[in-house]
Amino acid sequence: MDKPKCVRWAFFFLLIFMFFFILWITERTPGTYRMIPPPHQAPYTCPFQISERSITPLNNTKHLLVSAYMDQRVNGLDVRIIGIFKRDSIQKLHCVFCCAGKLSSTTPGTILQHSDNFGFPYVTTDVMCQIPQNCNATHVNLLTQPGKDRLVDQPWLPVRNKRSNGKEKEKLQFNFTVCISNLFGDYNNVLQFAQTLEMYRLLGVDRVVIYNTTCGPDLDRLLQIYSEEGFVEMVPWPIDQHLNPSPGWLFSQSGGDVHYFGQLTTLNECIYRSMDRSRYVLLNDIDEIIMPYKHNNLTSLMDVLQQQHPNTGVYLIQNNLFPTKHFEPSGRFHLPQWNGVPGVNILEHIYREDPDSQSYHPHKMIVQPRLVEWTSVHEVLKSSGQQLKVPMDVCRVIHVRVSLRGSLTLKQLNEDKRLWDFQEKLIPSVDKALRRAGLLPS
């Protein structure tokens, strides 16, 4: 056999030897070092992306989504998605859930437009969804068509108010929450805002929720202080980035896409946000104080009212204006440290307008949120409890602002110094808050 053939045969036997040697080594090597195929992935996992915004556009529609809450008070339905929908563009929607990381089958969405829209093109709208069986729903989404491949670019909403083990009577975190909507423009009424929040603190309020689009620079500094200490919960509300919000309440007068910067939506959202953590919710504006007149705090007031009216879920409180053009004559509370603070000093305005019996006078409300389904600004639209108009000698709204009846003379007004009953604690509390915000010298 010639030399080249010997070399080829030697190479061939070497290859055979190497093959069996590698095979032998592989069989003896512990499993940790073996090549492991990648695990089989489920065809759909979720959530793909979670919305961390307070307003989320819904793909392929003109609608906006705000938040989602567990709500099983409507028979056969489990989750309420709160949104702002274009009234002339309502279409069928399909609910899909993320069930501990896996996509559910779709269920039809039940679309419920709130009855108050004041003529605006956009209206507060709820989409009610049923959770499929054997689904531990953590997030929810809406589709215009049921195909799951359409979910990739649509952020998911977390499902909130999920009660553990069905315990619906868990201890609530707060007794009283105030819902204030909405801050917009360059509103910078710092002094009245600080006085109002500190007055509410003295009355027993635990938390104030504020939906903020924009405000003035000084008020923004004060809000940050209250937010840092946990008394105020700030909810960003960039409605102006999505719609042309109206600064007014009636479309025929002010135009725009949606009522008063989305006030109806934020009031409803705040009720559901508070439903599992607050016994009562107060619905009023930033320049209003719901004030008990026969009790020193809201707890005592509501204990008595609940005992007298146990089936009541909505308490209507009459609004009373205190015109800012009339001042208490002694100047007792014209305090020098507040001279450089922008805003109204509510302690200086003690003259109250009585409601005109010939015209409509709006109420503000204290509600038990678990008994409310829909609210408007001055009345609840859907609830399971009774409503009570609280007598004015028991409780009123102190509303210090420009008069709507400017022709009234001082003799036609009533002296009301109820705020003065709290002045010894109120004034130092306001000073402390203003100092912390850098609005008073240390």
Coordinates of C-alpha atoms in Angstrom, one line a residue:
M1 CA 0.0 0.0 0.0
D2 CA 1.5 3.3 -1.0
K3 CA 2.1 6.1 1.4
P4 CA -0.9 8.5 0.5
K5 CA -3.4 5.7 1.0
C6 CA -1.9 4.9 4.4
V7 CA -2.3 8.5 5.4
R8 CA -6.0 8.6 4.3
W9 CA -6.8 5.4 6.2
A10 CA -5.1 6.7 9.3
F11 CA -7.1 10.0 9.1
F12 CA -10.4 8.0 8.6
F13 CA -9.7 5.8 11.7
L14 CA -8.8 8.9 13.7
L15 CA -12.2 10.5 12.8
I16 CA -14.0 7.3 13.9
F17 CA -12.2 7.3 17.2
M18 CA -12.9 10.9 17.9
F19 CA -16.6 10.4 17.2
F20 CA -17.0 7.5 19.6
F21 CA -14.8 9.4 22.2
I22 CA -17.0 12.5 22.1
L23 CA -20.2 10.3 22.3
W24 CA -18.7 8.5 25.4
I25 CA -17.8 11.8 27.1
T26 CA -21.3 13.2 26.4
E27 CA -23.0 10.3 28.0
R28 CA -20.8 10.5 31.1
T29 CA -21.1 14.3 31.5
P30 CA -23.5 15.5 34.2
G31 CA -26.8 17.0 32.9
T32 CA -25.9 20.5 34.1
Y33 CA -23.5 20.9 31.2
R34 CA -25.7 19.4 28.5
M35 CA -27.1 21.5 25.8
I36 CA -30.6 22.3 27.0
P37 CA -33.2 23.3 24.5
P38 CA -35.0 26.6 25.3
P39 CA -38.2 26.2 27.2
H40 CA -41.5 26.1 25.3
Q41 CA -43.1 29.5 25.5
A42 CA -46.9 29.9 25.7
P43 CA -48.1 31.4 22.5
Y44 CA -49.5 34.6 24.3
T45 CA -48.1 36.1 27.5
C46 CA -49.2 39.4 29.1
P47 CA -49.2 42.1 30.0
F48 CA -47.1 43.3 27.1
Q49 CA -47.0 46.9 28.5
I50 CA -48.8 48.4 31.4
S51 CA -50.2 51.9 31.2
E52 CA -48.7 54.2 33.9
R53 CA -50.7 57.2 32.7
S54 CA -53.9 58.5 34.0
I55 CA -55.3 58.9 30.5
T56 CA -54.6 56.2 27.9
P57 CA -55.9 56.5 24.3
L58 CA -57.7 53.4 23.0
N59 CA -56.2 52.2 19.7
N60 CA -58.4 52.5 16.6
T61 CA -61.0 54.7 18.3
K62 CA -61.5 58.2 19.4
H63 CA -61.9 57.2 23.0
L64 CA -59.8 57.6 26.1
L65 CA -59.4 55.1 29.0
V66 CA -58.7 56.2 32.5
S67 CA -58.8 53.3 35.0
A68 CA -60.2 49.9 35.7
Y69 CA -61.8 48.7 39.0
M70 CA -63.3 45.5 40.2
D71 CA -67.0 46.1 40.6
Q72 CA -69.4 43.1 40.9
R73 CA -72.4 45.1 41.9
V74 CA -73.9 44.8 38.4
N75 CA -75.2 41.3 37.9
G76 CA -73.0 39.1 35.8
L77 CA -70.3 41.7 35.3
D78 CA -67.0 42.0 37.2
V79 CA -64.8 45.0 36.1
R80 CA -65.7 48.6 35.4
I81 CA -63.4 50.5 33.0
I82 CA -63.8 54.3 33.3
G83 CA -63.3 56.3 30.1
I84 CA -64.1 59.3 28.1
F85 CA -65.8 58.4 24.8
K86 CA -66.8 60.3 21.7
R87 CA -70.6 60.2 21.8
D88 CA -71.0 59.8 18.0
S89 CA -68.4 57.1 17.6
I90 CA -69.5 54.4 19.9
Q91 CA -68.7 50.9 18.7
K92 CA -68.7 47.3 19.9
L93 CA -65.8 46.5 22.2
H94 CA -64.3 43.3 23.5
C95 CA -62.7 42.7 26.9
V96 CA -59.6 40.6 27.4
F97 CA -57.9 39.9 30.6
C98 CA -54.4 39.0 31.7
C99 CA -54.8 36.0 34.0
A100 CA -51.6 35.6 36.0
G101 CA -49.5 36.1 32.8
K102 CA -51.8 34.3 30.3
L103 CA -54.3 35.8 28.0
S104 CA -58.0 35.1 28.5
S105 CA -60.6 34.6 25.8
T106 CA -62.5 37.7 25.0
T107 CA -65.8 38.6 26.4
P108 CA -68.2 41.3 25.1
G109 CA -68.0 44.7 26.7
T110 CA -71.1 46.5 27.9
I111 CA -70.9 50.2 27.1
L112 CA -72.7 52.6 29.5
Q113 CA -72.7 56.3 28.7
H114 CA -73.3 58.5 31.7
S115 CA -76.5 60.5 31.4
D116 CA -74.9 64.0 32.1
N117 CA -72.9 65.4 29.2
F118 CA -74.1 69.0 29.1
G119 CA -74.1 68.9 25.3
F120 CA -70.3 68.2 24.9
P121 CA -69.1 65.7 22.2
Y122 CA -67.3 63.6 24.8
V123 CA -68.9 61.9 27.7
T124 CA -67.9 59.9 30.8
T125 CA -68.4 56.3 29.8
D126 CA -68.1 52.9 31.6
V127 CA -67.3 49.6 29.9
M128 CA -68.4 46.7 32.0
C129 CA -66.6 43.4 31.5
Q130 CA -67.1 39.8 32.6
I131 CA -64.0 37.9 33.8
P132 CA -63.8 34.4 32.2
Q133 CA -63.9 31.4 34.5
N134 CA -60.7 30.3 36.1
C135 CA -59.0 33.7 35.4
N136 CA -57.2 35.5 38.2
A137 CA -57.4 38.8 36.4
T138 CA -54.6 41.3 37.1
H139 CA -55.0 43.6 34.0
V140 CA -57.6 44.3 31.4
N141 CA -57.7 45.6 27.9
L142 CA -60.3 46.5 25.2
L143 CA -60.3 45.5 21.5
T144 CA -62.4 46.7 18.6
Q145 CA -61.9 43.2 17.1
P146 CA -61.4 40.0 19.2
G147 CA -58.0 39.0 17.6
K148 CA -55.3 38.8 20.3
D149 CA -52.6 40.0 17.9
R150 CA -54.0 43.5 18.1
L151 CA -52.8 43.8 21.8
V152 CA -49.2 44.4 21.1
D153 CA -49.3 48.2 21.0
Q154 CA -52.2 48.8 23.4
P155 CA -51.2 49.4 27.1
W156 CA -53.0 47.4 29.7
L157 CA -54.9 48.8 32.7
P158 CA -54.3 47.3 36.1
V159 CA -57.5 46.0 37.8
R160 CA -57.8 47.9 41.1
N161 CA -59.9 47.3 44.2
K162 CA -59.2 43.6 44.1
R163 CA -60.5 42.4 47.5
S164 CA -58.4 39.5 48.9
N165 CA -60.5 36.3 49.4
G166 CA -63.7 38.2 48.9
K167 CA -63.5 40.0 52.2
E168 CA -65.5 43.1 51.3
K169 CA -65.6 44.4 54.9
E170 CA -61.9 44.8 55.5
K171 CA -60.9 47.7 57.7
L172 CA -60.8 50.9 55.6
Q173 CA -57.7 53.0 55.5
F174 CA -59.5 56.3 55.8
N175 CA -62.7 57.7 57.3
F176 CA -62.9 60.8 55.0
T177 CA -61.5 61.6 51.6
V178 CA -62.1 64.8 49.8
C179 CA -62.2 64.7 46.0
I180 CA -61.2 67.9 44.2
S181 CA -61.4 68.4 40.5
N182 CA -59.9 69.9 38.5
L183 CA -56.9 72.2 38.7
F184 CA -56.1 74.0 35.4
G185 CA -54.8 77.2 34.0
D186 CA -52.7 79.4 36.2
Y187 CA -54.8 79.0 39.4
N188 CA -52.6 80.3 42.2
N189 CA -55.0 81.0 45.1
V190 CA -52.4 79.7 47.6
L191 CA -53.7 81.2 50.9
Q192 CA -57.3 80.0 50.5
F193 CA -56.1 76.6 49.4
A194 CA -53.8 76.2 52.5
Q195 CA -56.6 77.4 54.7
T196 CA -59.1 75.0 53.2
L197 CA -56.8 72.0 53.5
E198 CA -55.8 72.8 57.1
M199 CA -59.5 73.4 57.9
Y200 CA -60.3 70.0 56.5
R201 CA -57.5 68.4 58.5
L202 CA -59.0 69.9 61.7
L203 CA -62.4 68.5 60.7
G204 CA -61.0 65.0 60.4
V205 CA -60.3 64.5 56.8
D206 CA -57.6 61.9 56.2
R207 CA -56.8 62.3 52.4
V208 CA -57.4 64.9 49.7
V209 CA -57.3 63.7 46.1
I210 CA -56.6 66.4 43.5
Y211 CA -56.6 66.0 39.7
N212 CA -54.0 68.4 38.4
T213 CA -53.7 69.6 34.8
T214 CA -51.8 72.8 35.5
C215 CA -51.7 75.4 38.3
G216 CA -49.7 78.5 39.3
P217 CA -46.0 78.2 40.6
D218 CA -46.7 79.0 44.2
L219 CA -49.6 76.6 44.5
D220 CA -47.5 73.9 42.8
R221 CA -44.9 74.3 45.6
L222 CA -47.5 74.0 48.3
L223 CA -49.0 70.9 46.6
Q224 CA -45.7 69.2 46.5
I225 CA -45.3 69.7 50.3
Y226 CA -48.8 68.3 51.0
S227 CA -48.1 65.4 48.6
E228 CA -44.8 64.5 50.2
E229 CA -46.4 64.3 53.7
G230 CA -49.2 62.0 52.3
F231 CA -52.1 64.3 53.0
V232 CA -52.7 65.1 49.3
E233 CA -52.7 62.5 46.5
M234 CA -51.9 64.2 43.3
V235 CA -53.3 62.6 40.1
P236 CA -51.8 64.0 36.9
W237 CA -54.6 64.9 34.5
P238 CA -53.2 65.9 31.1
I239 CA -56.6 66.1 29.4
D240 CA -55.4 69.0 27.3
Q241 CA -52.9 66.7 25.6
H242 CA -55.7 64.6 24.2
L243 CA -58.8 66.9 23.8
N244 CA -59.8 70.5 23.7
P245 CA -61.2 70.7 27.2
S246 CA -63.8 73.4 28.0
P247 CA -63.3 75.8 30.9
G248 CA -67.1 76.0 31.2
W249 CA -69.9 73.6 32.1
L250 CA -72.2 74.1 29.1
F251 CA -71.2 73.3 25.5
S252 CA -73.6 76.0 24.1
Q253 CA -71.8 78.7 26.0
S254 CA -68.2 77.7 26.0
G255 CA -67.6 75.1 23.3
G256 CA -64.8 72.5 23.6
D257 CA -64.7 68.7 23.6
V258 CA -65.5 67.9 27.2
H259 CA -67.1 69.5 30.2
Y260 CA -64.9 71.5 32.5
F261 CA -61.6 69.8 31.9
G262 CA -63.2 66.3 32.3
Q263 CA -64.7 67.1 35.8
L264 CA -67.4 64.4 35.5
T265 CA -64.9 61.8 34.8
T266 CA -62.5 62.7 37.6
L267 CA -65.3 62.8 40.2
N268 CA -66.4 59.3 39.2
E269 CA -62.8 58.1 39.1
C270 CA -62.2 59.5 42.6
I271 CA -65.2 57.6 44.0
Y272 CA -63.9 54.3 42.6
R273 CA -60.3 55.1 43.7
S274 CA -61.6 55.6 47.2
M275 CA -64.2 52.8 47.3
D276 CA -62.1 50.2 49.0
R277 CA -60.1 52.6 51.3
S278 CA -62.5 55.4 52.5
R279 CA -65.7 55.2 54.5
Y280 CA -66.9 58.6 53.1
V281 CA -66.0 60.8 50.2
L282 CA -66.6 64.5 50.0
L283 CA -67.2 65.9 46.5
N284 CA -66.6 69.6 46.4
D285 CA -64.5 72.3 44.7
I286 CA -61.1 73.6 45.8
D287 CA -62.6 76.8 47.2
E288 CA -65.4 75.1 49.2
I289 CA -65.5 73.6 52.7
I290 CA -68.2 71.3 53.9
M291 CA -68.7 72.6 57.4
P292 CA -70.6 71.0 60.3
Y293 CA -72.5 73.7 62.4
K294 CA -73.6 71.5 65.3
H295 CA -70.6 69.3 65.6
N296 CA -66.9 69.9 65.9
N297 CA -65.8 67.5 63.3
L298 CA -67.1 65.4 60.4
T299 CA -66.9 62.1 62.3
S300 CA -69.4 63.3 64.9
L301 CA -71.7 64.8 62.2
M302 CA -71.8 61.6 60.2
D303 CA -72.2 59.3 63.2
V304 CA -75.4 61.2 64.1
L305 CA -76.7 61.3 60.5
Q306 CA -76.0 57.6 60.0
Q307 CA -77.8 56.7 63.2
Q308 CA -80.8 58.9 62.2
H309 CA -80.8 57.8 58.5
P310 CA -79.2 54.3 58.4
N311 CA -80.2 53.6 54.7
T312 CA -78.7 56.8 53.3
G313 CA -75.7 56.8 51.0
V314 CA -75.8 60.3 49.7
Y315 CA -75.9 63.5 51.8
L316 CA -76.6 66.7 50.0
I317 CA -75.1 69.8 51.5
Q318 CA -76.4 73.2 50.6
N319 CA -73.9 75.6 49.0
N320 CA -73.6 79.1 50.6
L321 CA -71.6 81.9 49.1
F322 CA -69.5 84.3 51.2
P323 CA -68.8 87.2 48.8
T324 CA -65.2 88.3 48.7
K325 CA -66.1 92.0 48.2
H326 CA -67.3 92.3 51.8
F327 CA -64.7 92.3 54.6
E328 CA -65.0 91.9 58.3
P329 CA -64.7 95.5 59.5
S330 CA -62.3 95.1 62.5
G331 CA -59.4 93.6 60.4
R332 CA -58.8 91.2 63.2
F333 CA -57.6 88.5 60.8
H334 CA -55.8 90.7 58.3
L335 CA -52.5 89.1 59.4
P336 CA -49.3 90.8 58.3
Q337 CA -47.5 87.4 57.6
W338 CA -50.0 86.7 54.9
N339 CA -49.7 90.0 53.0
G340 CA -47.3 88.6 50.5
V341 CA -49.1 85.3 50.0
P342 CA -51.3 85.2 46.9
G343 CA -54.9 84.3 47.3
V344 CA -58.0 85.0 49.4
N345 CA -58.0 85.1 53.2
I346 CA -61.3 83.3 54.1
L347 CA -61.2 84.4 57.7
E348 CA -61.9 88.0 56.5
H349 CA -65.2 87.1 54.8
I350 CA -68.0 86.5 57.3
Y351 CA -71.1 87.6 55.3
R352 CA -73.2 84.8 53.9
E353 CA -75.7 84.9 51.1
D354 CA -78.9 83.0 51.8
P355 CA -80.0 80.8 48.9
D356 CA -82.5 82.4 46.5
S357 CA -85.7 80.4 46.8
Q358 CA -86.7 81.4 43.3
S359 CA -83.6 79.8 41.6
Y360 CA -81.7 76.6 41.5
H361 CA -79.1 76.3 44.2
P362 CA -76.6 73.4 43.8
H363 CA -75.5 71.1 46.5
K364 CA -72.2 69.4 47.2
M365 CA -72.1 65.9 48.6
I366 CA -70.8 63.5 51.2
V367 CA -71.3 60.0 49.9
Q368 CA -70.6 56.4 50.9
P369 CA -68.7 55.4 47.8
R370 CA -69.7 51.7 48.0
L371 CA -73.3 52.8 47.5
V372 CA -72.6 55.0 44.4
E373 CA -72.4 53.9 40.8
W374 CA -72.5 57.2 38.9
T375 CA -72.2 60.8 40.1
S376 CA -72.6 64.2 38.5
V377 CA -71.3 67.4 40.0
H378 CA -74.3 68.3 42.2
E379 CA -76.2 65.1 42.4
V380 CA -75.6 61.3 42.3
L381 CA -77.1 59.8 39.1
K382 CA -77.1 56.1 40.2
S383 CA -76.9 54.7 43.7
S384 CA -78.3 51.9 45.8
G385 CA -78.9 54.0 49.0
Q386 CA -81.3 56.8 49.8
Q387 CA -80.5 60.5 49.6
L388 CA -80.9 63.1 52.3
K389 CA -80.8 66.9 52.1
V390 CA -79.0 67.9 55.3
P391 CA -80.6 70.9 57.0
M392 CA -78.5 74.0 56.8
D393 CA -78.4 74.5 60.5
V394 CA -76.6 71.2 60.7
C395 CA -74.2 71.5 57.8
R396 CA -73.4 74.0 55.0
V397 CA -70.8 74.5 52.3
I398 CA -68.7 77.6 53.1
H399 CA -67.9 78.9 49.6
V400 CA -65.8 82.1 49.6
R401 CA -65.7 83.5 46.1
V402 CA -66.9 86.4 43.9
S403 CA -70.7 86.8 44.3
L404 CA -73.1 85.6 41.7
R405 CA -75.6 88.1 42.9
G406 CA -73.5 91.3 43.0
S407 CA -76.5 93.5 43.6
L408 CA -77.0 92.2 47.2
T409 CA -76.1 94.8 49.8
L410 CA -74.4 94.1 53.1
K411 CA -77.7 94.4 54.9
Q412 CA -79.1 91.5 52.8
L413 CA -76.4 89.2 54.0
N414 CA -76.1 87.2 57.2
E415 CA -73.1 87.3 59.6
D416 CA -71.5 83.9 59.9
K417 CA -68.3 83.5 61.9
R418 CA -68.3 79.7 62.0
L419 CA -64.7 79.6 60.7
W420 CA -63.5 81.7 63.6
D421 CA -64.3 78.8 66.0
F422 CA -61.2 77.1 64.6
Q423 CA -58.9 80.1 64.3
E424 CA -56.6 79.2 67.2
K425 CA -55.5 76.0 65.6
L426 CA -56.1 77.0 62.0
I427 CA -53.8 80.0 61.8
P428 CA -50.6 78.3 63.1
S429 CA -51.3 75.2 60.9
V430 CA -51.6 77.5 57.8
D431 CA -48.4 79.3 58.8
K432 CA -46.5 76.0 59.2
A433 CA -47.6 74.7 55.8
L434 CA -46.7 78.0 54.0
R435 CA -43.2 78.0 55.7
R436 CA -42.5 74.4 54.6
A437 CA -43.3 75.5 51.0
G438 CA -41.0 78.5 51.3
L439 CA -43.9 80.9 51.0
L440 CA -43.3 82.5 54.5
P441 CA -39.9 83.3 56.0
S442 CA -38.7 80.7 58.5

